[in-house]
mmCIF file of C-alpha atoms in Angstrom:
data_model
loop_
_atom_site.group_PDB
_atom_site.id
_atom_site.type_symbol
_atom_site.label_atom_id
_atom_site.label_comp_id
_atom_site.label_asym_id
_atom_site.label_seq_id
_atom_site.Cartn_x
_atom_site.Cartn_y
_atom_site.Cartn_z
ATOM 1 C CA UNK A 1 20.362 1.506 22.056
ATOM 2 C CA UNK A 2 19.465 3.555 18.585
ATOM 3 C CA UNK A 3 21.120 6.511 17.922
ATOM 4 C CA UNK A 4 19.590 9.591 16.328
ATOM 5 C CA UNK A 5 17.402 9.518 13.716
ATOM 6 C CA UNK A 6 18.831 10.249 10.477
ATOM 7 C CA UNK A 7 19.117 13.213 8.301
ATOM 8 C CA UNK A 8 19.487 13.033 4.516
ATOM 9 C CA UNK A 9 22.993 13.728 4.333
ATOM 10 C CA UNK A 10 23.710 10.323 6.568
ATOM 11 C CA UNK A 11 22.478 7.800 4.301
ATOM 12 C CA UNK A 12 24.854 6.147 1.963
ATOM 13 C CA UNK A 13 24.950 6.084 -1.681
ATOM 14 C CA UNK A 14 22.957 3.448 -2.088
ATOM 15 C CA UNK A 15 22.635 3.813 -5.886
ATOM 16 C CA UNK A 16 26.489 3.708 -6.244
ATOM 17 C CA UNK A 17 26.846 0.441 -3.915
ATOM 18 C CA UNK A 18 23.901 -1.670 -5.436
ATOM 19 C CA UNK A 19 24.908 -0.350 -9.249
ATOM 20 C CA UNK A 20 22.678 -2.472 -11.676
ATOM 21 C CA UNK A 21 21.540 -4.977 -9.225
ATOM 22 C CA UNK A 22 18.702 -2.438 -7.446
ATOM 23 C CA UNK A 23 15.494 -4.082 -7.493
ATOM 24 C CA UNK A 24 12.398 -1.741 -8.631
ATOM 25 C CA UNK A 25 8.790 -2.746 -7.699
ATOM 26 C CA UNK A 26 5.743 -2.570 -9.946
ATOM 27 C CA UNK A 27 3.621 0.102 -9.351
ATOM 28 C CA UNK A 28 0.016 0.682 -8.790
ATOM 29 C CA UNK A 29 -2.543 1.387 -11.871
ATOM 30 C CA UNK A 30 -5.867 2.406 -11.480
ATOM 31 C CA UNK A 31 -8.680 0.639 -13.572
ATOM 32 C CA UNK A 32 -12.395 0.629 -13.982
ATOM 33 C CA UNK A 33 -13.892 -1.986 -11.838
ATOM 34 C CA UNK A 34 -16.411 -2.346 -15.094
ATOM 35 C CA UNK A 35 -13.453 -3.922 -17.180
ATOM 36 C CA UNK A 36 -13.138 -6.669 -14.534
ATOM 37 C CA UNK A 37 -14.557 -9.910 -13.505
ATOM 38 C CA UNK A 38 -13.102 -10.691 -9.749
ATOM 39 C CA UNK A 39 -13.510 -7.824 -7.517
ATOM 40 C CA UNK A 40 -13.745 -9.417 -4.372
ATOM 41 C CA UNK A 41 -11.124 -8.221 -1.498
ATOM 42 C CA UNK A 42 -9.590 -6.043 -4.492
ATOM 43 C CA UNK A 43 -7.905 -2.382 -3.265
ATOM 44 C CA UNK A 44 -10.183 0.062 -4.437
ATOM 45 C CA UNK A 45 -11.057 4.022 -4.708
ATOM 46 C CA UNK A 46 -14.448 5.469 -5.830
ATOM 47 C CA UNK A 47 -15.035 9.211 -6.460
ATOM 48 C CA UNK A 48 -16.220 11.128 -9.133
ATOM 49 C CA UNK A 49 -14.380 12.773 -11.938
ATOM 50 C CA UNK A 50 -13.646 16.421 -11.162
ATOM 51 C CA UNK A 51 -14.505 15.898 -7.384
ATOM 52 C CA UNK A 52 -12.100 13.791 -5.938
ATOM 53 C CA UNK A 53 -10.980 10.273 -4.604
ATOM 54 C CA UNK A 54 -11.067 8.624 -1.645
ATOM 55 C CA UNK A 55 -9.503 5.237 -1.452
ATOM 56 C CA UNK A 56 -7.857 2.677 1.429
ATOM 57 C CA UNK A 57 -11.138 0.784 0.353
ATOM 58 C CA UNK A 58 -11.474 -2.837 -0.434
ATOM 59 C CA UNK A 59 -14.686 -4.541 -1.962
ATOM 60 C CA UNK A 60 -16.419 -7.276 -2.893
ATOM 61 C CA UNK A 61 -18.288 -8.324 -6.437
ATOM 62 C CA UNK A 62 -20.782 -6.793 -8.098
ATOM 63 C CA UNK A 63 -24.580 -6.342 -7.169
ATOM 64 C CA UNK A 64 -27.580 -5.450 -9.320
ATOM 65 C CA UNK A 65 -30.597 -3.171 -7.937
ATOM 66 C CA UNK A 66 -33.405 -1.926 -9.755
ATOM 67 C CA UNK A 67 -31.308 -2.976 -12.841
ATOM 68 C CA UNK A 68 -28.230 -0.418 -11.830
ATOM 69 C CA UNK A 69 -24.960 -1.947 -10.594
ATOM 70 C CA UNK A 70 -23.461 -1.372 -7.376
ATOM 71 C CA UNK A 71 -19.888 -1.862 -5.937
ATOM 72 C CA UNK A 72 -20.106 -2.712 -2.278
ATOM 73 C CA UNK A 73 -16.661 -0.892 -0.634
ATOM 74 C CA UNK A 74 -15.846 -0.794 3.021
ATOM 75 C CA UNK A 75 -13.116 1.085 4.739
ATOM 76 C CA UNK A 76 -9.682 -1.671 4.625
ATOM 77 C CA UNK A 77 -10.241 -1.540 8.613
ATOM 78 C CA UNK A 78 -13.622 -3.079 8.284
ATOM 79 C CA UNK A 79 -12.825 -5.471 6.096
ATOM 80 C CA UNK A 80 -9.229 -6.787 7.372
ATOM 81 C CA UNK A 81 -11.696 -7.059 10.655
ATOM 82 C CA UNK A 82 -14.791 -9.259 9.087
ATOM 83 C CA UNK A 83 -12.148 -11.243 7.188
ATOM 84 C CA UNK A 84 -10.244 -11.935 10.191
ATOM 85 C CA UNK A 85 -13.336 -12.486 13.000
ATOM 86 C CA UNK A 86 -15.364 -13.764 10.300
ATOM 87 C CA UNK A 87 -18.212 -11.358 10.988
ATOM 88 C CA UNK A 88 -21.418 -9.580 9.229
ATOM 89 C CA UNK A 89 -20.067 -5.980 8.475
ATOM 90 C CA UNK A 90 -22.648 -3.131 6.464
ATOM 91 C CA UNK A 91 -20.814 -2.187 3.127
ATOM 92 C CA UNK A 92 -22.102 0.777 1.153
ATOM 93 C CA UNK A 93 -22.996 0.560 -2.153
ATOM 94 C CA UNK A 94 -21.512 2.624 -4.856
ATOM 95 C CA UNK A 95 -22.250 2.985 -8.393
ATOM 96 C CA UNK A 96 -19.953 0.895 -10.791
ATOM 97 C CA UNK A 97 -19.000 3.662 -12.594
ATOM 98 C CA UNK A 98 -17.509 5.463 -9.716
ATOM 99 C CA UNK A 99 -15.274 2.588 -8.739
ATOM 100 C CA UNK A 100 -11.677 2.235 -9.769
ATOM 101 C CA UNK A 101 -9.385 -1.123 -8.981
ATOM 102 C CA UNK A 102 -5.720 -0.944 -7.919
ATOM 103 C CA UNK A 103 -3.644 -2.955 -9.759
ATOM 104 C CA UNK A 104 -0.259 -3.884 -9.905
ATOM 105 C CA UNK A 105 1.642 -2.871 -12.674
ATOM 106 C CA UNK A 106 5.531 -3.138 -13.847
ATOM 107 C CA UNK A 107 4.026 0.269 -16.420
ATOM 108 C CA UNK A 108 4.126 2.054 -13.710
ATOM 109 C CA UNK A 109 7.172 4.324 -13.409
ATOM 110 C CA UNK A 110 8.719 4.892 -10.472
ATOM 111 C CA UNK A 111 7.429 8.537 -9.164
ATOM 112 C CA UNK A 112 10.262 11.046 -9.405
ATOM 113 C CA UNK A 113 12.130 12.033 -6.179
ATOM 114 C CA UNK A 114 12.150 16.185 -6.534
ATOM 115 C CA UNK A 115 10.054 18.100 -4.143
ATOM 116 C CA UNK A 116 8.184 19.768 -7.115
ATOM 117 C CA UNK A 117 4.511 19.391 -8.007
ATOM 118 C CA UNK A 118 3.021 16.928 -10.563
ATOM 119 C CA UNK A 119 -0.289 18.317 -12.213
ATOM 120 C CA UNK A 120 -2.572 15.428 -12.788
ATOM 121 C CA UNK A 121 -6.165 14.335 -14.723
ATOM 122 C CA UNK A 122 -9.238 15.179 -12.644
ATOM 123 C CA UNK A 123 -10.710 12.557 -15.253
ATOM 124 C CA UNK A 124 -9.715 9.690 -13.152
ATOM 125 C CA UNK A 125 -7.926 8.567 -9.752
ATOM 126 C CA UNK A 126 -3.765 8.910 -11.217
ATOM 127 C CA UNK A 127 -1.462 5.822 -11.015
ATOM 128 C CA UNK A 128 0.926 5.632 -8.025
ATOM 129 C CA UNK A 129 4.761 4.717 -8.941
ATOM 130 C CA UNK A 130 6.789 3.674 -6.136
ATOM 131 C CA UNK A 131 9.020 5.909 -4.180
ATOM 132 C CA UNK A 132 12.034 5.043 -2.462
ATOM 133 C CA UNK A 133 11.688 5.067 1.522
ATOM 134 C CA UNK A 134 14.713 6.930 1.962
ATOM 135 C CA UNK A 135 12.926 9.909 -0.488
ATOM 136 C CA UNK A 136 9.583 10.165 1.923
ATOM 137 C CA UNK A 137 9.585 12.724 4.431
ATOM 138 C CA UNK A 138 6.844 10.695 6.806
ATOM 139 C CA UNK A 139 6.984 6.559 6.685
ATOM 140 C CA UNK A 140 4.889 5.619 9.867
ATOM 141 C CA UNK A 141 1.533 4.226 8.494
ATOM 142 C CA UNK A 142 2.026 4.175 4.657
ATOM 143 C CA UNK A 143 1.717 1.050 2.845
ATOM 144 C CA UNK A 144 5.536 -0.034 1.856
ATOM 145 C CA UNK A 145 7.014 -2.465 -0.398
ATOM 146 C CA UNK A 146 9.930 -4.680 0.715
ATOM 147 C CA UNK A 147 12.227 -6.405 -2.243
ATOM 148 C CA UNK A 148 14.788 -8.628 -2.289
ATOM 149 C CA UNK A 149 18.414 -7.694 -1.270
ATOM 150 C CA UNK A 150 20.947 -7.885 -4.028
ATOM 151 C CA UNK A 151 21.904 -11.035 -3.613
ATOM 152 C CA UNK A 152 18.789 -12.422 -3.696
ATOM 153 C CA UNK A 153 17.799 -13.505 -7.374
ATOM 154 C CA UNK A 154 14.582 -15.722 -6.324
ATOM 155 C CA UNK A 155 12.911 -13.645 -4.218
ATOM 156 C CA UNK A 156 9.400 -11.915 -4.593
ATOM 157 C CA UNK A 157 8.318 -8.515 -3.578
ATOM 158 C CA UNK A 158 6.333 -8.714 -0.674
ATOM 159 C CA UNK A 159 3.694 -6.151 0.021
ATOM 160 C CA UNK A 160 0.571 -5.924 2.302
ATOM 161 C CA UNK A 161 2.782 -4.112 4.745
ATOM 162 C CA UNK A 162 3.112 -1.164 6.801
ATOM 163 C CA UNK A 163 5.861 1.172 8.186
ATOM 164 C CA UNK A 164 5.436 1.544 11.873
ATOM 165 C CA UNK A 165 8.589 3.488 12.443
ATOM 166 C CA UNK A 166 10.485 6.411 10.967
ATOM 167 C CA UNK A 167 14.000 5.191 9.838
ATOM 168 C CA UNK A 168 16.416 4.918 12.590
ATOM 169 C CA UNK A 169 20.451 3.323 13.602
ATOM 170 C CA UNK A 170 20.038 -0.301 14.283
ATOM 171 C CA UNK A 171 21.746 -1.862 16.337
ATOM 172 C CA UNK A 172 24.150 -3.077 13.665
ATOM 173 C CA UNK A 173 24.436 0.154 12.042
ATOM 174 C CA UNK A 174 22.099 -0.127 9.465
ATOM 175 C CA UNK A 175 19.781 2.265 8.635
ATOM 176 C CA UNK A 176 16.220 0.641 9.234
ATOM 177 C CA UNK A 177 12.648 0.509 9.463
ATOM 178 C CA UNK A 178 10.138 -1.162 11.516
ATOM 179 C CA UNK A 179 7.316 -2.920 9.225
ATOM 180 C CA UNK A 180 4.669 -5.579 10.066
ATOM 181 C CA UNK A 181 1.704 -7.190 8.329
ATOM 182 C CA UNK A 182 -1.150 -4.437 6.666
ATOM 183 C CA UNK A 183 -3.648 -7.310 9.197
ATOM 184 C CA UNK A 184 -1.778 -6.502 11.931
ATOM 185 C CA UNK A 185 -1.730 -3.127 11.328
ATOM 186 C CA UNK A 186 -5.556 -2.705 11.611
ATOM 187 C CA UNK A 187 -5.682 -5.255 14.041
ATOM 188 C CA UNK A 188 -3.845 -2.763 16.220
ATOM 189 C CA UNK A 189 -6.852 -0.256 16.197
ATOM 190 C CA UNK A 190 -9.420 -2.489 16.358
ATOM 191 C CA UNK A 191 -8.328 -4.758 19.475
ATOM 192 C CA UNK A 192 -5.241 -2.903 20.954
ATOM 193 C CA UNK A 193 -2.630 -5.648 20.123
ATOM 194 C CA UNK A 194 0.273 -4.682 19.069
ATOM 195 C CA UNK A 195 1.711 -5.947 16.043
ATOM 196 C CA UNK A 196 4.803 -8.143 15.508
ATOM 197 C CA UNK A 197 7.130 -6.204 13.720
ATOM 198 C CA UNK A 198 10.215 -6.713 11.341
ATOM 199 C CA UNK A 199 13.435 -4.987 10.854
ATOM 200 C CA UNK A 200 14.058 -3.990 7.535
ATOM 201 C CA UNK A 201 16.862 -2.025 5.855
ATOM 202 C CA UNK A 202 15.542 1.129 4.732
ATOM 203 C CA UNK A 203 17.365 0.511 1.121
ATOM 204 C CA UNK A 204 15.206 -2.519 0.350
ATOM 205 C CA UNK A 205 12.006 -0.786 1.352
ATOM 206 C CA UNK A 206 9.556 1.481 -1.039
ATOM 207 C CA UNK A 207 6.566 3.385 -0.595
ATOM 208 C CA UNK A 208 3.481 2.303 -2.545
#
C-alpha cells in the first residue's frame, strides 16, 4: 500500500545525489507557422498579439481561400481521435498570421523554480522551459517529460506523455508518478478506457 503523499521537505536532494550527471530536456519555442514548411500534426497556439493565446492545438498544412492563408487547428482531443479512428473531423480555419508552432528547443532555459512572477511579451505566445516535477504544485494532466536515469548514456527523452497522478511512496520507496501515453490520455475522455500507465520516479520526470 502507498503511504502519504509527500510534502516538500520529504524529497531527497536530488541535485546533490545525481551531481553532474542530471539530465535537462530541451524546451519548447514558439515560432511562426509562416517560417515553416511541414505543419501537419505540429503542436500549435493561435491568438492575437495583445489578446491572448490559446493552445493544446494541433494542425495540419496550409490552405489558400480567396487568396488569404488559413491554418486549419483542432483541439489535440479531436485530432489524437481522427488520427486514431481514422475519421472526418471539422477543423477551423485560422489566419496564418495568428498561428504559432511549438518547437523543441535545447535554447530554451529551464524555467526558474521561485514562486515569483515572470512578466512576459504580449507580442507573441512566450517559450516554455522545463520545470522539474518535484517544483510543480499540480502534476495530474500536464504534459511531462521523462529522461534517462543517470546511468543511462543512450537513452532519448521521451515525451508525448501525461501525469495521471500526483507524486506518491511506491511500493519500493521511491518517490513516483503515474504517466501514460498523451493517445491514451485523450482516449480516456473520448471512449472511457482507461489508460495503461507507467511508474516513473519523480526525479527523472519534467513538466513541459
Amino acid at each position: 500500500m502507498s503511504g502519504p503523499e509527500p510534502d516538500g521537505a520529504d524529497f531527497p536532494d536530488w541535485d546533490l545525489l545525481a551531481g553532474d550527471t542530471e539530465r535537462t530536456p530541451a524546451g519548447v519555442e514558439l515560432v511562426p507557422a509562416s517560417t515553416l514548411r511541414d505543419l501537419r500534426g505540429r503542436r500549435a497556439v493561435v491568438g492575437l498579439p495583445g489578446l491572448g493565446w490559446r493552445g493544446d492545438l494541433r494542425i495540419d498544412d496550409v490552405v489558400v481561400q480567396a487568396s488569404r492563408t488559413y491554418v486549419p487547428a483542432l483541439p489535440e482531443q479531436e485530432w489524437y481521435r481522427a488520427e486514431s479512428e481514422q475519421t472526418e473531423v471539422f477543423a477551423p480555419l485560422v489566419p496564418l498570421e495568428r498561428v504559432w508552432v511549438e518547437r523543441v528547443s535545447a535554447a530554451v532555459a529551464p524555467s526558474a523554480t521561485s514562486g515569483g512572477l515572470g512578466l512576459v511579451s504580449l507580442d507573441a505566445p512566450p517559450n516554455r522551459g522545463p520545470r522539474r516535477a518535484r517544483d510543480v504544485a499540480i502534476l495530474t494532466g500536464l504534459r511531462v517529460v521523462r529522461v534517462p536515469g543517470p546511468d543511462d548514456k543512450t537513452g532519448k527523452d521521451q515525451r508525448d506523455l501525461r501525469a495521471v497522478t500526483e507524486a506518491y511512496s511506491g511500493v519500493e520507496g521511491d518517490i513516483c508518478v503515474r504517466v501514460c501515453r498523451e493517445v491514451d490520455w485523450y482516449r480516456w475522455a473520448w471512449s472511457g478506457q482507461a489508460p495503461k500507465t507507467l511508474e516513473v520516479p519523480i526525479h527523472l520526470l519534467w513538466a513541459e
